[in-house]
Coordinates of C-alpha atoms in Angstrom, one line a residue:
G1 CA -10.3 -14.3 -23.6
S2 CA -8.3 -16.9 -21.6
S3 CA -5.3 -14.7 -20.8
I4 CA -7.5 -12.0 -19.3
W5 CA -9.4 -14.6 -17.3
Q6 CA -6.1 -16.0 -16.1
A7 CA -4.7 -12.7 -15.0
H8 CA -7.8 -11.9 -13.0
F9 CA -8.6 -15.2 -11.4
C10 CA -5.4 -17.3 -11.2
P11 CA -2.6 -16.3 -8.8
S12 CA 0.7 -15.4 -10.5
P13 CA 3.3 -18.1 -10.4
R14 CA 6.2 -17.5 -8.0
P15 CA 9.3 -19.2 -9.4
E16 CA 12.0 -20.0 -6.9
G17 CA 14.8 -17.5 -6.9
M18 CA 12.8 -14.6 -8.3
S19 CA 14.7 -11.5 -7.5
N20 CA 13.2 -9.0 -5.0
P21 CA 11.5 -6.4 -7.1
L22 CA 12.1 -3.8 -4.4
A23 CA 15.9 -4.4 -4.1
S24 CA 17.1 -2.1 -6.8
L25 CA 14.3 0.5 -7.1
S26 CA 15.2 4.1 -7.8
L27 CA 13.5 5.6 -4.8
V28 CA 13.2 9.4 -4.1
A29 CA 12.0 11.4 -1.2
K30 CA 10.4 14.9 -1.4
G31 CA 12.4 17.4 -3.4
G32 CA 13.7 14.6 -5.7
I33 CA 16.3 13.6 -3.1
K34 CA 17.6 10.0 -3.5
A35 CA 16.4 7.8 -0.7
P36 CA 19.2 6.4 1.5
A37 CA 20.2 2.8 1.4
G38 CA 18.2 0.9 4.0
A39 CA 15.3 3.2 3.8
L40 CA 12.9 0.2 3.9
T41 CA 14.7 -1.8 6.6
G42 CA 12.6 -2.9 9.5
K43 CA 9.4 -1.3 8.1
V44 CA 6.1 -2.6 6.7
V45 CA 6.1 -1.5 3.1
A46 CA 3.0 -0.6 1.0
L47 CA 3.2 0.2 -2.7
Y48 CA 0.7 2.9 -3.7
F49 CA -0.2 2.9 -7.4
S50 CA -1.9 6.2 -8.1
A51 CA -2.1 9.3 -10.3
H52 CA -3.3 12.9 -9.9
W53 CA -5.5 12.7 -13.0
C54 CA -7.5 9.9 -11.4
P55 CA -10.5 11.2 -9.3
P56 CA -10.8 8.1 -7.1
C57 CA -7.1 8.5 -6.3
R58 CA -7.6 12.1 -5.3
G59 CA -10.3 10.9 -3.0
F60 CA -8.3 8.1 -1.4
T61 CA -4.9 9.9 -1.1
P62 CA -6.0 12.2 1.8
M63 CA -7.2 9.0 3.7
L64 CA -3.9 7.3 3.2
C65 CA -2.1 10.5 4.3
E66 CA -4.1 10.6 7.5
F67 CA -3.6 6.9 8.1
Y68 CA 0.2 7.3 7.6
E69 CA 0.5 10.4 9.8
T70 CA -1.6 8.7 12.6
L71 CA 0.7 5.7 12.7
K72 CA 3.8 8.0 12.6
A73 CA 2.5 9.9 15.6
Q74 CA 2.0 6.5 17.4
G75 CA 5.7 5.7 16.8
E76 CA 4.9 3.0 14.2
T77 CA 7.0 2.3 11.2
L78 CA 5.2 2.2 7.8
E79 CA 6.8 3.1 4.5
V80 CA 4.6 3.9 1.5
I81 CA 6.2 3.9 -2.0
F82 CA 4.2 5.9 -4.5
V83 CA 4.3 4.3 -8.0
S84 CA 3.1 7.0 -10.3
A85 CA 0.9 6.7 -13.3
D86 CA 1.0 10.4 -13.9
K87 CA 1.4 11.6 -17.5
S88 CA 4.3 14.0 -17.0
Q89 CA 7.1 14.9 -14.6
E90 CA 5.3 18.1 -13.8
E91 CA 2.1 16.2 -12.8
F92 CA 4.2 13.8 -10.7
D93 CA 5.9 16.7 -8.9
E94 CA 2.6 18.5 -8.2
Y95 CA 0.9 15.3 -6.8
F96 CA 3.9 14.0 -4.8
E97 CA 5.2 17.2 -3.4
K98 CA 1.9 19.0 -2.5
H99 CA -0.7 16.2 -1.9
Q100 CA 1.2 13.4 -0.3
S101 CA 2.9 12.7 3.0
D102 CA 6.6 12.4 3.5
W103 CA 6.9 8.9 2.2
L104 CA 9.0 7.7 -0.8
A105 CA 8.3 7.4 -4.5
V106 CA 9.7 5.5 -7.5
D107 CA 11.6 8.1 -9.5
F108 CA 9.3 9.2 -12.3
K109 CA 12.2 9.0 -14.7
A110 CA 12.5 5.2 -14.0
E111 CA 9.6 4.5 -16.4
K112 CA 10.7 0.8 -16.9
E113 CA 10.7 0.2 -13.2
R114 CA 7.2 1.7 -12.7
A115 CA 5.8 -0.4 -15.6
S116 CA 7.6 -3.5 -14.3
L117 CA 6.0 -3.1 -10.8
S118 CA 2.5 -2.6 -12.3
K119 CA 3.0 -5.9 -14.3
R120 CA 4.6 -7.8 -11.4
Y121 CA 1.8 -7.0 -9.0
Q122 CA -1.0 -7.3 -11.7
V123 CA -2.4 -3.8 -11.1
K124 CA -5.6 -3.6 -13.0
G125 CA -6.8 -0.1 -11.9
I126 CA -5.9 2.7 -9.6
P127 CA -5.8 3.6 -6.8
T128 CA -4.3 0.3 -5.6
L129 CA -2.4 -0.2 -2.3
I130 CA -0.5 -3.5 -1.9
V131 CA 1.5 -4.5 1.2
V132 CA 4.6 -6.6 0.5
D133 CA 6.9 -8.7 2.6
S134 CA 10.7 -8.3 2.9
K135 CA 11.1 -10.4 -0.3
G136 CA 8.8 -8.1 -2.2
E137 CA 6.0 -10.7 -2.4
P138 CA 2.4 -9.3 -2.2
V139 CA 0.7 -10.2 1.1
V140 CA -2.2 -7.8 1.3
T141 CA -3.6 -6.9 -2.1
E142 CA -6.7 -5.0 -0.9
A143 CA -5.0 -2.8 1.6
R144 CA -7.0 0.2 0.3
Q145 CA -10.1 -1.2 2.0
D146 CA -8.2 -1.7 5.3
V147 CA -7.2 2.0 5.2
Q148 CA -10.7 3.1 4.4
G149 CA -12.0 1.1 7.4
A150 CA -9.5 2.6 9.9
Q151 CA -11.2 5.8 11.0
N152 CA -9.2 6.3 14.2
A153 CA -5.8 5.7 15.7
E154 CA -6.8 2.5 17.5
K155 CA -8.1 1.0 14.2
A156 CA -5.0 2.2 12.3
V157 CA -2.6 0.5 14.7
A158 CA -4.8 -2.7 14.5
V159 CA -4.6 -2.7 10.7
L160 CA -0.8 -2.2 10.8
S161 CA -0.6 -5.1 13.3
Q162 CA -2.5 -7.3 10.8
W163 CA -0.2 -6.2 8.0
K164 CA 2.9 -7.1 10.0
K165 CA 1.6 -10.6 10.6
A166 CA 0.7 -11.0 6.9
A167 CA 4.3 -9.8 6.0
G168 CA 5.8 -12.3 8.4
D169 CA 8.3 -9.7 9.7
W170 CA 6.3 -9.2 12.9
R171 CA 8.2 -12.0 14.6
E172 CA 11.2 -9.7 14.6
T173 CA 9.3 -6.6 15.6
V174 CA 6.0 -7.1 17.4
G175 CA 7.0 -10.6 18.5
T176 CA 10.1 -9.5 20.2
A177 CA 8.3 -6.6 21.9
L178 CA 5.7 -9.0 23.3
G179 CA 8.4 -11.1 25.0
G180 CA 6.1 -14.0 25.3
Q181 CA 3.7 -12.3 27.7
S182 CA 0.2 -13.8 27.4
G183 CA -1.5 -10.6 28.3
A184 CA 0.2 -8.7 25.5
A185 CA -0.4 -11.5 23.1
A186 CA -4.1 -11.6 23.9
G187 CA -4.3 -7.8 23.3
D188 CA -2.6 -8.2 20.0
A189 CA -5.1 -10.9 19.0
A190 CA -7.9 -8.6 20.0
A191 CA -6.3 -5.9 17.8
L192 CA -6.2 -8.3 14.9
R193 CA -9.9 -9.1 15.3
A194 CA -10.7 -5.4 15.5
A195 CA -8.8 -4.8 12.2
R196 CA -10.7 -7.6 10.5
L197 CA -14.0 -6.2 11.8
A198 CA -13.1 -2.7 10.6
S199 CA -12.2 -4.0 7.2
L200 CA -15.4 -6.0 7.0
E201 CA -17.5 -3.0 8.0
G202 CA -15.8 -0.9 5.4
R203 CA -16.5 -3.4 2.7
M204 CA -20.1 -3.8 3.7
A205 CA -20.6 0.0 3.7
S206 CA -19.0 0.2 0.3
A207 CA -21.2 -2.6 -1.0
A208 CA -24.3 -1.0 0.5
A209 CA -23.4 2.4 -1.1
Q210 CA -22.9 0.7 -4.5
T211 CA -26.2 -1.2 -4.3
A212 CA -28.1 1.9 -3.1
E213 CA -27.4 3.7 -6.3
P214 CA -30.5 3.9 -8.6
S215 CA -30.3 1.5 -11.5
A216 CA -32.3 3.6 -13.8

């Protein structure tokens, strides 16, 4: 009853002094190698809650890989952290090693950490992609739609620009690069509008596809 309603429709309280949920994560790279300290520094971070047994996840993961690789080729810094809901270490290894890009993952053995993240970010289903700021606060909870709407490099860069602004860290990255030049700032604003439009188009297409299905 009420507790489910609250979880779905009321924002979670953010008590002052809440520790950063990303600060002490057991992160690994491909091959089970422990991620170096500072692996997330200066990057936009997105948490990817997913599992190989989930068909929608298997459909979205290639899109996320393409999005990530496109940004990497553009010299952009995005870090994805895979938070697995796989049922075994073997399934995790198969999915992470063979079907995902060279991003990071929460160590599958860190079961409490994975469960804590799902609870902290109120994950109700997978796949879920959430962009967080440097304090670990969620700033874009529907990032999956943004990725689905970014079909080319220009749109991918525009989406990342939007995420940087949402995360608040862009003042130190994009903001510095702009140097206060009005021309560059105007271009950045145009990129933000393009990202919003792409996201809107993606949602409209998704809604149209759902409503087009026969009700019988």
